C-alpha cells in the first residue's frame, strides 16, 4: 500500500501537468472541449462537457497504475468514455501507446493534425512517474493490491476548468469558483466491502509561481483502514464560537427547502456556496466548512471516493443522506456511509454509479447528527 500511495501521488502530479499543458494555449484549448451526450451526460447540467485532458488523464492513470499493479488493472474505473471526436467527425479511441511517438501520432488525429500540440501532450503523458517527487513514503497497510479497486475523476469541476477563471486563494477562506476548484481525484476502495481506504487529491491550479508566473499545484492524501489513520491534513481545530455554529457548504442549485432549513440551524452567514463536489468535500477536509450537504443524486462514485478516504482518516466520513433520514438508528450507523463496489440496480450509463440518495460529508459525528435531525422532516 505504501508503494501504491507513492505511485498515485506521482501519477496525480503527472495528471496535473497534463491539465496545465492543455490550458496553456487558449485557441488550442477550444479544440479540446466536447459536449457529453446520452448516458454519459450528468442530468444535473443542461450541457455537460468533457475535455481531451479528462480523457488523456484517465487513460494515463489507468496505464501507469496497471503497469505497476497488474492485479488492479481490471478494477480501475473512471468518469469518462475514452472516445473523442475530431473536427472531421471521426470517433477516436484515446489510449496511451507504448511509446511517446505513437501516442503523439494518435493524439494528432484528435487534434486535427496539430503535431506540435500532440507532441507536447504526449511528452507530459509519457513522463516517467518515478521522476516525480511524491513527498511521502506512505504508511504500511495490511492490504493486498488484489483486494483493491480504484475510482478516477480526471478533472472534477470540468466546467470551472473550461471557464478558466483565475482567482487568488485566500488562506483559511473558501472560494466559490475558479480554476482552483478543478481537482484530480484518485480513490482506492476494498472490492469486497466498498470501503474507501486511500485517497489522493491534486489541485493543479493552487497558486502561481512568483518567479515564472506558471501555475503550481498542491496535493493531499489520506489512508484509513482498521486502526490505521494517516492524512496529509491535520484535523482542523475550530474556535469555540465556530464549534457552536455549524458552517455548511452547498451547491448554488440546492433545493430552497434545504437552504431554509440549514439557515435556521446555522444562520445565513454560515452557509457557503462553491463549485465542484470534490472541492466542496476538500473544503470540509481543510476545515473551511464543517459539512457539505447535497440532497440530489447528482454526484458519482468517482467524485466522492478519494475525498471520502481523506475524511475518514481525520475522523469524519460521507453518508448517504436519504438512508440517514430514513434510518431509525440515525446517521451514526456505519451502514449509512457511502460504499464504492456495487452499481445501482435498474440503472444504465453514468447513473449506475450515482450517489443516488444525496450525501453529507462531515468531520464530526455530533455535527452530522444535528444536520440529519434538522433535515429529517424537510425532504
PDB file of C-alpha atoms in Angstrom, residues 16-148:
ATOM      1  CA  UNK A  16      -1.908  17.930 -13.064  1.00  0.00           C
ATOM      2  CA  UNK A  17       0.900  18.611 -15.561  1.00  0.00           C
ATOM      3  CA  UNK A  18      -1.345  17.432 -18.410  1.00  0.00           C
ATOM      4  CA  UNK A  19      -4.185  19.657 -17.159  1.00  0.00           C
ATOM      5  CA  UNK A  20      -1.850  22.660 -17.103  1.00  0.00           C
ATOM      6  CA  UNK A  21      -0.379  21.890 -20.543  1.00  0.00           C
ATOM      7  CA  UNK A  22      -3.887  21.711 -22.033  1.00  0.00           C
ATOM      8  CA  UNK A  23      -4.763  25.130 -20.642  1.00  0.00           C
ATOM      9  CA  UNK A  24      -1.635  26.960 -21.779  1.00  0.00           C
ATOM     10  CA  UNK A  25      -2.906  27.991 -25.220  1.00  0.00           C
ATOM     11  CA  UNK A  26      -6.492  29.289 -25.368  1.00  0.00           C
ATOM     12  CA  UNK A  27      -7.058  28.611 -29.119  1.00  0.00           C
ATOM     13  CA  UNK A  28      -5.787  25.056 -28.693  1.00  0.00           C
ATOM     14  CA  UNK A  29      -7.915  24.509 -25.595  1.00  0.00           C
ATOM     15  CA  UNK A  30     -11.089  25.286 -27.520  1.00  0.00           C
ATOM     16  CA  UNK A  31     -10.346  22.279 -29.754  1.00  0.00           C
ATOM     17  CA  UNK A  32     -10.180  20.018 -26.736  1.00  0.00           C
ATOM     18  CA  UNK A  33     -13.708  20.558 -25.385  1.00  0.00           C
ATOM     19  CA  UNK A  34     -16.532  18.220 -26.320  1.00  0.00           C
ATOM     20  CA  UNK A  35     -20.120  18.017 -25.081  1.00  0.00           C
ATOM     21  CA  UNK A  36     -21.258  14.787 -23.438  1.00  0.00           C
ATOM     22  CA  UNK A  37     -24.496  13.271 -24.659  1.00  0.00           C
ATOM     23  CA  UNK A  38     -26.802  10.359 -23.868  1.00  0.00           C
ATOM     24  CA  UNK A  39     -25.938   8.090 -20.965  1.00  0.00           C
ATOM     25  CA  UNK A  40     -22.557   9.743 -20.475  1.00  0.00           C
ATOM     26  CA  UNK A  41     -24.199  13.052 -19.507  1.00  0.00           C
ATOM     27  CA  UNK A  42     -24.818  14.248 -15.933  1.00  0.00           C
ATOM     28  CA  UNK A  43     -28.526  15.096 -15.896  1.00  0.00           C
ATOM     29  CA  UNK A  44     -27.901  17.910 -13.398  1.00  0.00           C
ATOM     30  CA  UNK A  45     -26.490  20.067 -16.192  1.00  0.00           C
ATOM     31  CA  UNK A  46     -28.208  21.395 -19.309  1.00  0.00           C
ATOM     32  CA  UNK A  47     -24.832  20.954 -21.000  1.00  0.00           C
ATOM     33  CA  UNK A  48     -22.161  18.600 -19.686  1.00  0.00           C
ATOM     34  CA  UNK A  49     -18.675  18.731 -21.186  1.00  0.00           C
ATOM     35  CA  UNK A  50     -15.534  16.658 -21.167  1.00  0.00           C
ATOM     36  CA  UNK A  51     -12.125  17.722 -22.419  1.00  0.00           C
ATOM     37  CA  UNK A  52      -9.330  15.808 -24.034  1.00  0.00           C
ATOM     38  CA  UNK A  53      -7.435  16.495 -20.804  1.00  0.00           C
ATOM     39  CA  UNK A  54     -10.086  14.480 -18.893  1.00  0.00           C
ATOM     40  CA  UNK A  55      -9.802  11.524 -21.264  1.00  0.00           C
ATOM     41  CA  UNK A  56      -5.995  11.586 -21.509  1.00  0.00           C
ATOM     42  CA  UNK A  57      -5.550  11.855 -17.726  1.00  0.00           C
ATOM     43  CA  UNK A  58      -7.896   8.977 -17.049  1.00  0.00           C
ATOM     44  CA  UNK A  59      -6.196   6.684 -19.565  1.00  0.00           C
ATOM     45  CA  UNK A  60      -2.725   7.730 -18.374  1.00  0.00           C
ATOM     46  CA  UNK A  61      -3.544   6.874 -14.749  1.00  0.00           C
ATOM     47  CA  UNK A  62      -5.098   3.579 -15.845  1.00  0.00           C
ATOM     48  CA  UNK A  63      -1.951   2.795 -17.885  1.00  0.00           C
ATOM     49  CA  UNK A  64       0.615   3.729 -15.230  1.00  0.00           C
ATOM     50  CA  UNK A  65      -1.136   2.056 -12.292  1.00  0.00           C
ATOM     51  CA  UNK A  66      -1.994  -1.047 -14.327  1.00  0.00           C
ATOM     52  CA  UNK A  67       1.627  -1.397 -15.427  1.00  0.00           C
ATOM     53  CA  UNK A  68       2.939  -1.438 -11.842  1.00  0.00           C
ATOM     54  CA  UNK A  69      -0.031  -3.236 -10.267  1.00  0.00           C
ATOM     55  CA  UNK A  70      -1.496  -5.547 -12.933  1.00  0.00           C
ATOM     56  CA  UNK A  71      -3.776  -7.199 -10.352  1.00  0.00           C
ATOM     57  CA  UNK A  72      -5.704  -3.896 -10.066  1.00  0.00           C
ATOM     58  CA  UNK A  73      -5.828  -3.106 -13.801  1.00  0.00           C
ATOM     59  CA  UNK A  74      -9.281  -4.601 -14.458  1.00  0.00           C
ATOM     60  CA  UNK A  75     -10.734  -2.706 -11.491  1.00  0.00           C
ATOM     61  CA  UNK A  76      -9.673   0.834 -12.403  1.00  0.00           C
ATOM     62  CA  UNK A  77     -12.793   2.787 -13.321  1.00  0.00           C
ATOM     63  CA  UNK A  78     -13.233   6.408 -14.334  1.00  0.00           C
ATOM     64  CA  UNK A  79     -15.786   9.039 -15.198  1.00  0.00           C
ATOM     65  CA  UNK A  80     -15.069   9.431 -18.892  1.00  0.00           C
ATOM     66  CA  UNK A  81     -15.551   7.398 -22.027  1.00  0.00           C
ATOM     67  CA  UNK A  82     -12.230   7.203 -23.870  1.00  0.00           C
ATOM     68  CA  UNK A  83     -13.901   8.057 -27.197  1.00  0.00           C
ATOM     69  CA  UNK A  84     -13.276  11.543 -28.597  1.00  0.00           C
ATOM     70  CA  UNK A  85     -14.498  13.070 -31.841  1.00  0.00           C
ATOM     71  CA  UNK A  86     -12.182  15.154 -34.040  1.00  0.00           C
ATOM     72  CA  UNK A  87     -13.051  18.052 -36.332  1.00  0.00           C
ATOM     73  CA  UNK A  88     -13.828  15.676 -39.194  1.00  0.00           C
ATOM     74  CA  UNK A  89     -16.462  13.903 -37.110  1.00  0.00           C
ATOM     75  CA  UNK A  90     -14.282  10.801 -36.717  1.00  0.00           C
ATOM     76  CA  UNK A  91     -14.520   8.957 -33.393  1.00  0.00           C
ATOM     77  CA  UNK A  92     -11.058   8.250 -31.977  1.00  0.00           C
ATOM     78  CA  UNK A  93     -10.390   5.876 -29.076  1.00  0.00           C
ATOM     79  CA  UNK A  94      -7.817   7.608 -26.885  1.00  0.00           C
ATOM     80  CA  UNK A  95      -5.256   5.276 -25.298  1.00  0.00           C
ATOM     81  CA  UNK A  96      -1.705   5.537 -24.008  1.00  0.00           C
ATOM     82  CA  UNK A  97       0.521   3.804 -26.543  1.00  0.00           C
ATOM     83  CA  UNK A  98       3.773   2.007 -25.833  1.00  0.00           C
ATOM     84  CA  UNK A  99       5.939   4.938 -26.999  1.00  0.00           C
ATOM     85  CA  UNK A 100       5.709   8.723 -26.819  1.00  0.00           C
ATOM     86  CA  UNK A 101       5.863   8.932 -30.620  1.00  0.00           C
ATOM     87  CA  UNK A 102       2.931   6.532 -31.092  1.00  0.00           C
ATOM     88  CA  UNK A 103       0.831   8.434 -28.546  1.00  0.00           C
ATOM     89  CA  UNK A 104       1.637  11.721 -30.310  1.00  0.00           C
ATOM     90  CA  UNK A 105       0.513  10.252 -33.640  1.00  0.00           C
ATOM     91  CA  UNK A 106      -2.773   9.089 -32.100  1.00  0.00           C
ATOM     92  CA  UNK A 107      -3.402  12.453 -30.415  1.00  0.00           C
ATOM     93  CA  UNK A 108      -2.713  14.280 -33.684  1.00  0.00           C
ATOM     94  CA  UNK A 109      -5.755  12.534 -35.178  1.00  0.00           C
ATOM     95  CA  UNK A 110      -7.884  14.020 -32.382  1.00  0.00           C
ATOM     96  CA  UNK A 111      -6.242  17.433 -32.660  1.00  0.00           C
ATOM     97  CA  UNK A 112      -6.905  17.758 -36.386  1.00  0.00           C
ATOM     98  CA  UNK A 113      -3.259  17.273 -37.316  1.00  0.00           C
ATOM     99  CA  UNK A 114      -1.765  19.717 -34.782  1.00  0.00           C
ATOM    100  CA  UNK A 115       1.515  17.807 -34.350  1.00  0.00           C
ATOM    101  CA  UNK A 116       3.071  20.385 -32.019  1.00  0.00           C
ATOM    102  CA  UNK A 117       0.202  20.203 -29.530  1.00  0.00           C
ATOM    103  CA  UNK A 118       0.082  16.412 -29.816  1.00  0.00           C
ATOM    104  CA  UNK A 119       3.816  16.123 -29.107  1.00  0.00           C
ATOM    105  CA  UNK A 120       3.531  18.437 -26.094  1.00  0.00           C
ATOM    106  CA  UNK A 121       0.725  16.342 -24.633  1.00  0.00           C
ATOM    107  CA  UNK A 122       2.461  13.044 -25.389  1.00  0.00           C
ATOM    108  CA  UNK A 123       5.608  14.234 -23.608  1.00  0.00           C
ATOM    109  CA  UNK A 124       3.612  15.025 -20.449  1.00  0.00           C
ATOM    110  CA  UNK A 125       1.791  11.678 -20.664  1.00  0.00           C
ATOM    111  CA  UNK A 126       4.983   9.637 -21.002  1.00  0.00           C
ATOM    112  CA  UNK A 127       6.936  11.331 -18.233  1.00  0.00           C
ATOM    113  CA  UNK A 128       8.301   8.566 -16.027  1.00  0.00           C
ATOM    114  CA  UNK A 129       6.277   8.714 -12.780  1.00  0.00           C
ATOM    115  CA  UNK A 130       9.393   7.676 -10.837  1.00  0.00           C
ATOM    116  CA  UNK A 131      10.956  11.042 -11.705  1.00  0.00           C
ATOM    117  CA  UNK A 132       8.192  12.917  -9.844  1.00  0.00           C
ATOM    118  CA  UNK A 133       8.691  13.547  -6.139  1.00  0.00           C
ATOM    119  CA  UNK A 134       5.754  12.128  -4.178  1.00  0.00           C
ATOM    120  CA  UNK A 135       6.518  13.944  -0.929  1.00  0.00           C
ATOM    121  CA  UNK A 136       5.850  10.906   1.282  1.00  0.00           C
ATOM    122  CA  UNK A 137       6.977   7.327   1.792  1.00  0.00           C
ATOM    123  CA  UNK A 138       3.450   6.359   2.789  1.00  0.00           C
ATOM    124  CA  UNK A 139       2.237   4.174   5.658  1.00  0.00           C
ATOM    125  CA  UNK A 140       2.212   0.386   5.666  1.00  0.00           C
ATOM    126  CA  UNK A 141      -1.320  -1.038   5.465  1.00  0.00           C
ATOM    127  CA  UNK A 142      -2.129  -4.796   5.584  1.00  0.00           C
ATOM    128  CA  UNK A 143      -3.986  -4.929   2.268  1.00  0.00           C
ATOM    129  CA  UNK A 144      -3.005  -6.714  -0.918  1.00  0.00           C
ATOM    130  CA  UNK A 145      -3.420  -4.841  -4.245  1.00  0.00           C
ATOM    131  CA  UNK A 146      -5.514  -7.780  -5.481  1.00  0.00           C
ATOM    132  CA  UNK A 147      -8.170  -6.769  -2.917  1.00  0.00           C
ATOM    133  CA  UNK A 148      -8.485  -3.202  -4.214  1.00  0.00           C
TER     134      UNK A 148
END
